[in-house]
Coordinates of C-alpha atoms and ligand atoms in Angstrom, one line a residue:
M150 CA 49.1 -104.7 -17.5
L151 CA 51.6 -104.1 -20.3
F152 CA 51.9 -101.8 -23.2
S153 CA 51.1 -103.3 -26.6
S154 CA 54.1 -103.4 -28.9
Q155 CA 52.5 -101.0 -31.2
E156 CA 51.8 -98.5 -28.5
L157 CA 55.4 -98.5 -27.4
L158 CA 56.7 -98.1 -30.8
W159 CA 54.6 -95.0 -31.4
L160 CA 55.7 -93.6 -28.1
L161 CA 59.4 -94.2 -28.6
L162 CA 60.1 -93.8 -32.3
P163 CA 60.1 -90.1 -32.2
V164 CA 62.5 -90.2 -29.2
A165 CA 65.0 -92.3 -31.1
A166 CA 64.8 -89.9 -34.0
A167 CA 65.2 -86.9 -31.8
S168 CA 68.0 -88.5 -29.9
G169 CA 69.9 -89.3 -33.0
W170 CA 69.4 -85.7 -34.1
F171 CA 70.4 -84.4 -30.7
M172 CA 73.5 -86.5 -30.6
A173 CA 74.6 -85.3 -34.0
R174 CA 73.9 -81.7 -33.1
R175 CA 75.6 -81.9 -29.7
E176 CA 78.9 -83.0 -31.3
G177 CA 79.2 -79.8 -33.0
K178 CA 77.7 -77.3 -30.5
R179 CA 78.1 -78.7 -27.0
K180 CA 80.8 -80.4 -25.2
P181 CA 80.2 -84.1 -25.2
T182 CA 79.6 -85.8 -21.8
G183 CA 81.3 -89.1 -22.9
L184 CA 81.9 -91.0 -26.0
Q185 CA 79.8 -94.0 -24.8
D186 CA 76.5 -92.1 -24.9
R187 CA 76.8 -91.5 -28.5
F188 CA 77.0 -95.2 -29.4
D189 CA 74.9 -96.7 -26.5
L190 CA 71.7 -95.1 -27.3
P191 CA 70.9 -96.3 -30.7
E192 CA 72.2 -99.7 -30.0
A193 CA 70.0 -100.0 -26.8
Y194 CA 67.1 -98.7 -28.8
F195 CA 67.4 -101.5 -31.2
R196 CA 67.8 -104.0 -28.4
G197 CA 64.6 -102.7 -27.0
L198 CA 63.0 -102.9 -30.4
N199 CA 64.1 -106.5 -30.6
F200 CA 62.3 -107.3 -27.3
L201 CA 59.2 -105.6 -28.7
L202 CA 59.3 -107.7 -31.9
N203 CA 59.7 -110.8 -29.8
E204 CA 56.6 -109.8 -27.9
Q205 CA 58.5 -109.1 -24.7
P206 CA 57.3 -105.6 -24.1
D207 CA 58.1 -105.7 -20.4
K208 CA 61.8 -106.3 -21.1
A209 CA 61.7 -103.6 -23.8
I210 CA 60.3 -101.1 -21.3
E211 CA 63.2 -101.9 -18.9
V212 CA 65.7 -101.3 -21.6
F213 CA 64.2 -98.0 -22.7
I214 CA 64.0 -96.8 -19.1
K215 CA 67.7 -97.6 -18.6
V216 CA 69.1 -96.1 -21.7
L217 CA 67.0 -93.1 -22.5
E218 CA 69.2 -90.3 -21.5
V219 CA 67.4 -87.8 -19.3
N220 CA 67.9 -84.3 -20.6
S221 CA 65.7 -81.5 -21.7
E222 CA 65.1 -83.3 -25.0
T223 CA 63.8 -86.6 -23.6
A224 CA 62.3 -85.5 -20.3
E225 CA 58.9 -85.0 -22.0
T226 CA 58.9 -88.6 -23.1
H227 CA 59.8 -89.9 -19.6
L228 CA 57.0 -87.8 -18.2
A229 CA 54.6 -89.3 -20.8
L230 CA 55.8 -92.8 -20.0
G231 CA 55.4 -92.3 -16.3
N232 CA 52.0 -90.8 -16.7
L233 CA 50.9 -93.9 -18.8
F234 CA 52.2 -96.2 -16.2
R235 CA 50.3 -94.5 -13.5
R236 CA 47.1 -94.5 -15.5
R237 CA 47.5 -98.2 -16.1
G238 CA 47.8 -98.7 -12.3
E239 CA 51.5 -99.6 -12.5
V240 CA 52.3 -97.0 -9.8
E241 CA 55.6 -98.4 -8.7
R242 CA 57.0 -98.0 -12.2
A243 CA 55.6 -94.5 -12.5
I244 CA 57.3 -93.6 -9.2
R245 CA 60.6 -95.0 -10.4
I246 CA 60.6 -93.1 -13.7
H247 CA 59.7 -89.8 -12.0
Q248 CA 62.2 -90.3 -9.2
N249 CA 64.9 -91.0 -11.8
L250 CA 63.9 -87.9 -13.6
I251 CA 64.1 -85.7 -10.5
A252 CA 67.5 -87.0 -9.6
R253 CA 69.0 -85.7 -12.9
P254 CA 70.9 -82.4 -12.5
T255 CA 70.5 -81.6 -16.2
L256 CA 66.8 -80.8 -15.8
D257 CA 65.6 -77.3 -15.8
R258 CA 63.5 -75.8 -13.0
E259 CA 60.3 -76.1 -15.1
Q260 CA 60.8 -79.8 -15.9
R261 CA 61.8 -80.7 -12.4
S262 CA 58.7 -79.1 -11.1
L263 CA 56.5 -81.0 -13.6
A264 CA 58.2 -84.2 -12.5
L265 CA 57.5 -83.4 -8.9
L266 CA 53.8 -82.7 -9.7
E267 CA 53.7 -86.1 -11.4
L268 CA 55.5 -87.9 -8.6
G269 CA 53.0 -86.3 -6.1
Q270 CA 50.1 -87.9 -8.0
D271 CA 52.0 -91.3 -8.1
Y272 CA 52.3 -91.1 -4.3
L273 CA 48.6 -90.2 -4.0
K274 CA 47.6 -93.1 -6.1
A275 CA 49.9 -95.4 -4.1
G276 CA 48.2 -94.1 -0.9
L277 CA 51.4 -92.4 0.4
L278 CA 49.5 -89.3 1.3
D279 CA 52.3 -87.8 3.6
R280 CA 54.8 -87.9 0.8
A281 CA 52.4 -86.5 -1.7
E282 CA 51.5 -83.7 0.7
N283 CA 55.3 -82.8 1.0
L284 CA 55.8 -82.6 -2.7
F285 CA 52.8 -80.5 -3.3
S286 CA 53.7 -78.2 -0.4
E287 CA 57.2 -77.8 -1.9
L288 CA 55.8 -76.8 -5.3
I289 CA 53.6 -74.2 -3.6
E290 CA 56.6 -72.8 -1.7
N291 CA 58.6 -72.6 -5.0
R292 CA 55.6 -71.0 -6.7
M293 CA 55.7 -73.7 -9.4
Y294 CA 52.4 -75.2 -10.6
S295 CA 50.8 -73.7 -7.5
Q296 CA 47.3 -74.0 -8.8
Q297 CA 47.5 -77.7 -9.5
A298 CA 49.4 -78.4 -6.3
L299 CA 46.8 -76.5 -4.3
R300 CA 44.1 -78.6 -5.9
W301 CA 45.8 -81.8 -5.1
L302 CA 46.5 -80.7 -1.5
L303 CA 42.8 -79.9 -1.1
H304 CA 42.0 -83.4 -2.4
I305 CA 44.3 -84.9 0.3
Y306 CA 42.9 -82.8 3.2
Q307 CA 39.4 -83.6 2.1
Q308 CA 40.1 -87.3 2.0
E309 CA 41.8 -87.1 5.4
K310 CA 39.0 -85.0 6.8
E311 CA 41.4 -82.3 7.8
W312 CA 38.8 -79.6 7.4
E313 CA 40.8 -76.7 9.0
K314 CA 43.6 -77.3 6.5
A315 CA 41.1 -77.7 3.7
I316 CA 39.7 -74.3 4.6
D317 CA 43.1 -72.7 4.5
I318 CA 44.0 -74.2 1.1
S319 CA 40.6 -73.3 -0.3
R320 CA 41.2 -69.6 0.6
R321 CA 44.5 -69.7 -1.2
L322 CA 43.1 -71.5 -4.2
A323 CA 40.3 -69.0 -4.5
R324 CA 42.9 -66.2 -4.5
V325 CA 45.1 -67.9 -7.1
T326 CA 42.2 -68.8 -9.4
K327 CA 40.1 -65.6 -8.6
T328 CA 37.1 -67.9 -8.2
P329 CA 35.2 -67.8 -4.9
M330 CA 35.0 -71.0 -3.0
D331 CA 32.8 -69.6 -0.1
D332 CA 30.0 -72.2 -0.5
V333 CA 32.6 -75.1 -0.3
I334 CA 34.3 -73.4 2.7
A335 CA 30.9 -73.3 4.4
Q336 CA 30.6 -77.0 3.9
Y337 CA 34.0 -77.6 5.6
Y338 CA 32.7 -75.5 8.6
C339 CA 29.6 -77.7 8.6
E340 CA 31.7 -80.8 8.7
L341 CA 33.5 -79.3 11.7
A342 CA 30.2 -78.2 13.3
E343 CA 28.6 -81.6 12.8
A344 CA 31.6 -83.5 14.4
R345 CA 31.5 -81.1 17.5
F346 CA 27.7 -81.5 17.7
T347 CA 28.0 -85.3 17.6
A348 CA 30.7 -85.1 20.3
G349 CA 28.4 -83.1 22.5
N350 CA 30.3 -79.9 22.2
D351 CA 27.5 -77.5 21.3
T352 CA 29.5 -74.3 21.9
D353 CA 32.1 -75.1 19.4
A354 CA 29.4 -76.4 17.0
R355 CA 27.7 -73.0 17.2
T356 CA 30.9 -71.2 16.5
Y357 CA 31.5 -73.3 13.3
L358 CA 28.0 -72.8 12.2
R359 CA 28.4 -69.0 12.6
K360 CA 31.5 -69.2 10.4
A361 CA 29.6 -71.3 7.8
F362 CA 26.9 -68.7 7.6
A363 CA 29.5 -65.9 7.4
S364 CA 31.1 -67.8 4.5
D365 CA 27.8 -68.6 2.7
S366 CA 24.6 -67.1 4.0
K367 CA 22.7 -69.5 1.7
C368 CA 24.2 -72.7 3.3
V369 CA 21.2 -75.0 3.8
R370 CA 23.2 -77.6 5.6
A371 CA 24.1 -75.0 8.3
S372 CA 20.5 -74.2 8.8
I373 CA 19.5 -77.8 9.1
L374 CA 22.3 -78.3 11.7
L375 CA 21.5 -75.2 13.6
G376 CA 17.8 -76.3 13.8
D377 CA 18.9 -79.8 15.0
L378 CA 21.2 -78.2 17.6
E379 CA 18.5 -75.9 18.9
A380 CA 15.9 -78.7 19.0
S381 CA 18.4 -80.9 21.0
E382 CA 18.6 -78.1 23.5
H383 CA 14.8 -77.9 23.8
R384 CA 14.8 -74.5 22.1
D385 CA 12.0 -75.3 19.6
P386 CA 11.1 -71.7 18.6
E387 CA 14.8 -71.1 17.6
A388 CA 14.8 -74.5 15.9
I389 CA 11.7 -73.6 13.8
K390 CA 13.3 -70.2 13.0
A391 CA 16.5 -71.9 11.7
W392 CA 14.7 -74.5 9.6
K393 CA 12.3 -71.9 8.1
R394 CA 15.3 -70.0 6.8
I395 CA 15.9 -72.8 4.3
E396 CA 12.9 -71.5 2.2
E397 CA 14.9 -68.4 1.4
Q398 CA 18.2 -70.2 0.9
D399 CA 17.0 -72.9 -1.5
P400 CA 13.3 -73.8 -1.4
L401 CA 14.0 -77.2 -3.0
F402 CA 15.3 -78.3 0.5
L403 CA 12.3 -77.2 2.5
G404 CA 10.8 -80.7 2.2
E405 CA 13.8 -82.0 4.0
V406 CA 12.8 -80.3 7.3
A407 CA 9.0 -80.2 6.9
T408 CA 8.5 -83.0 9.4
R409 CA 11.0 -81.5 11.8
I410 CA 9.3 -78.2 11.7
A411 CA 5.8 -79.8 12.3
N412 CA 7.1 -81.9 15.2
A413 CA 8.6 -78.8 16.8
Y414 CA 5.3 -76.9 16.6
R415 CA 3.5 -80.0 18.1
R416 CA 6.0 -80.1 21.0
L417 CA 5.2 -76.4 21.6
G418 CA 1.4 -77.2 21.4
D419 CA 1.0 -74.5 18.8
E420 CA -1.6 -76.1 16.5
T421 CA -2.6 -72.7 15.0
G422 CA 1.0 -71.8 14.2
L423 CA 1.5 -75.3 12.7
Y424 CA -1.5 -75.0 10.3
E425 CA -0.8 -71.4 9.3
Y426 CA 2.8 -71.9 8.5
F427 CA 2.3 -75.0 6.3
D428 CA -0.9 -73.5 4.7
A429 CA 1.1 -70.4 3.7
A430 CA 4.3 -72.3 2.8
L431 CA 2.3 -74.7 0.5
A432 CA 0.8 -71.7 -1.3
R433 CA 4.4 -70.5 -2.0
Q434 CA 6.0 -73.9 -2.8
Q435 CA 4.0 -76.7 -4.4
G436 CA 6.2 -79.4 -2.9
S437 CA 4.6 -82.8 -2.1
G438 CA 6.7 -82.9 1.1
L439 CA 4.9 -79.9 2.5
M440 CA 1.5 -81.2 1.1
L441 CA 1.9 -84.5 3.0
V442 CA 2.7 -82.7 6.3
L443 CA -0.3 -80.4 5.8
A444 CA -2.6 -83.4 5.0
D445 CA -1.5 -84.9 8.3
I446 CA -2.3 -81.7 10.1
I447 CA -5.7 -81.4 8.5
K448 CA -6.5 -85.0 9.3
D449 CA -5.7 -84.4 13.0
R450 CA -7.7 -81.2 13.1
D451 CA -10.7 -81.7 10.8
G452 CA -10.9 -85.4 10.2
I453 CA -10.2 -87.9 7.4
D454 CA -12.8 -86.5 4.9
A455 CA -11.3 -83.0 5.0
A456 CA -7.9 -84.4 4.5
E457 CA -9.1 -86.4 1.5
K458 CA -10.7 -83.4 0.0
F459 CA -7.5 -81.4 0.6
V460 CA -5.3 -84.0 -1.1
A461 CA -7.6 -84.4 -4.1
N462 CA -7.8 -80.7 -4.5
W463 CA -4.0 -80.4 -4.4
L464 CA -3.6 -83.1 -7.0
R465 CA -6.0 -81.3 -9.3
Q466 CA -4.1 -78.0 -9.1
N467 CA -0.8 -79.8 -9.8
P468 CA -0.4 -80.2 -13.6
S469 CA 2.2 -82.9 -13.2
V470 CA -0.2 -85.3 -11.5
H471 CA -3.0 -85.2 -14.1
G472 CA -3.2 -88.9 -14.4
L473 CA -3.6 -89.4 -10.7
T474 CA -6.3 -86.7 -10.4
R475 CA -8.3 -88.4 -13.1
L476 CA -7.9 -91.8 -11.3
I477 CA -9.2 -90.3 -8.1
E478 CA -12.2 -88.6 -9.9
L479 CA -13.2 -91.9 -11.6
N480 CA -12.9 -93.8 -8.4
M481 CA -15.0 -91.3 -6.6
L482 CA -17.8 -91.6 -9.1
Q483 CA -17.8 -95.4 -8.9
S484 CA -17.5 -95.7 -5.1
E485 CA -20.7 -94.1 -3.9
G486 CA -20.8 -94.6 -0.2
A487 CA -17.6 -96.4 -0.2
A488 CA -15.5 -93.6 1.3
R489 CA -13.3 -96.1 2.9
D490 CA -12.2 -97.5 -0.5
D491 CA -11.3 -94.0 -1.6
L492 CA -9.3 -93.5 1.5
V493 CA -7.3 -96.7 0.9
M494 CA -6.6 -95.5 -2.6
L495 CA -5.6 -92.0 -1.5
K496 CA -3.4 -93.5 1.1
G497 CA -1.6 -95.5 -1.5
I498 CA -1.2 -92.4 -3.7
I499 CA 0.2 -90.4 -0.8
E500 CA 2.7 -93.2 0.0
H501 CA 3.7 -93.3 -3.6
L502 CA 4.3 -89.5 -3.6
G503 CA 6.3 -89.9 -0.4
E504 CA 8.6 -92.4 -2.2
Q505 CA 8.9 -90.2 -5.2
R506 CA 10.0 -87.4 -3.0
Q507 CA 13.0 -89.2 -1.7
G508 CA 15.0 -89.0 -4.9
Y509 CA 18.2 -86.9 -5.2
A510 CA 20.2 -86.0 -8.2
C511 CA 23.5 -84.3 -8.8
Q512 CA 23.1 -81.3 -11.1
H513 CA 26.7 -81.6 -12.2
C514 CA 27.2 -85.3 -13.1
G515 CA 23.7 -86.7 -12.9
F516 CA 24.4 -89.1 -10.1
R517 CA 21.1 -90.3 -8.5
G518 CA 20.4 -91.7 -5.1
N519 CA 18.0 -92.1 -2.3
S520 CA 20.0 -90.1 0.3
L521 CA 21.1 -86.5 0.4
Y522 CA 24.8 -86.0 -0.1
W523 CA 26.5 -82.7 0.4
L524 CA 29.6 -84.0 -1.4
C525 CA 28.6 -85.8 -4.6
P526 CA 29.9 -89.5 -4.6
G527 CA 29.8 -89.4 -8.3
C528 CA 31.9 -86.3 -9.1
S529 CA 33.2 -85.0 -5.7
H530 CA 31.6 -81.7 -6.1
W531 CA 30.0 -79.9 -3.1
N532 CA 26.5 -78.5 -3.1
T533 CA 25.5 -80.1 -6.4
V534 CA 23.1 -82.9 -5.1
K535 CA 19.6 -81.6 -4.8
P536 CA 16.1 -83.1 -4.1
I537 CA 14.4 -84.0 -7.3
A538 CA 11.3 -81.9 -7.9
E539 CA 8.6 -84.6 -7.8
Q540 CA 6.9 -85.6 -11.0
V541 CA 4.2 -88.2 -11.1
E542 CA 3.1 -89.0 -14.6
Ligands
ZN829 ZN1 28.0 -85.2 -9.1

């Protein structure tokens, strides 16, 4: 990819003007670094211009890079040029420009730091994560562009799944920006807990989950994980307790664990507890996830007719499913004695509701998908993807 001639002209014309002005001024006020500079720059500029006019922008760029003197006056243009190269995917060129910039002793501290910040991003884009990490760490040590450098470091550690380091950087970033990151830190602890749990190290997993809760008491993911961990250790009452906590943390997510809670009650043989919990939970939250589980419970306990009645009743009370309710009512009128037909239809509706329930959406960027992500694949924000509140029109 190359710059268009016009684009380059617009970028470099002011530089030429500024350089001419600078040359003239320097003669009077500062000691000249060499006679050659004064005459080389305009000449080279016109040589570059000539390449542009002959539609050889690549050669033109080479000339401009070579001859543009790096000093406090032109550093900004070099930075802009490097930035453009990187955005166009020409990372090697961007690296060359920024390295060239950093090598100049005439740059002031501010400009050198800015070039380091840019070079770090070049390395990141080139996949040279170690080098990028070193540059950003240097900036933080020098207390230059700390906030940006911390953000980029966090990006690297997240990509590398170095969660302990990500936690450390998040704490520092939260201090610098005075913006709490506790919910994100809890997610990092959950990552650690999940990895230990998968590896069979329950003790460490529990420790990390405790830290996740300490960081963010509303961390739904930690509750889900703790419930899974308890259930895997055959501690069903504790598992139920962990999953139930989600209703207070974020009721939207209760549907995620409804089946797990029901199965734990069944393993305990506690049919009464099972019915009572879901009956009460559904009265508090009108989620179809809970309704489907309760319909199943009623079917097992009181038979198919009762379950059908329960579902029809639920649909009637739910204003977003008016159409469906009506359909059921009509069908019931027509199908005298054909309870089986009703059941087939109801089953279809329940299945449809089940499918509807599976949607997730990011509240930050609008990303939609069929699985739950704690880190949005669309915008890389934590805790922004949530189950879609079901709507059947
Ligand atoms: Zn998003």
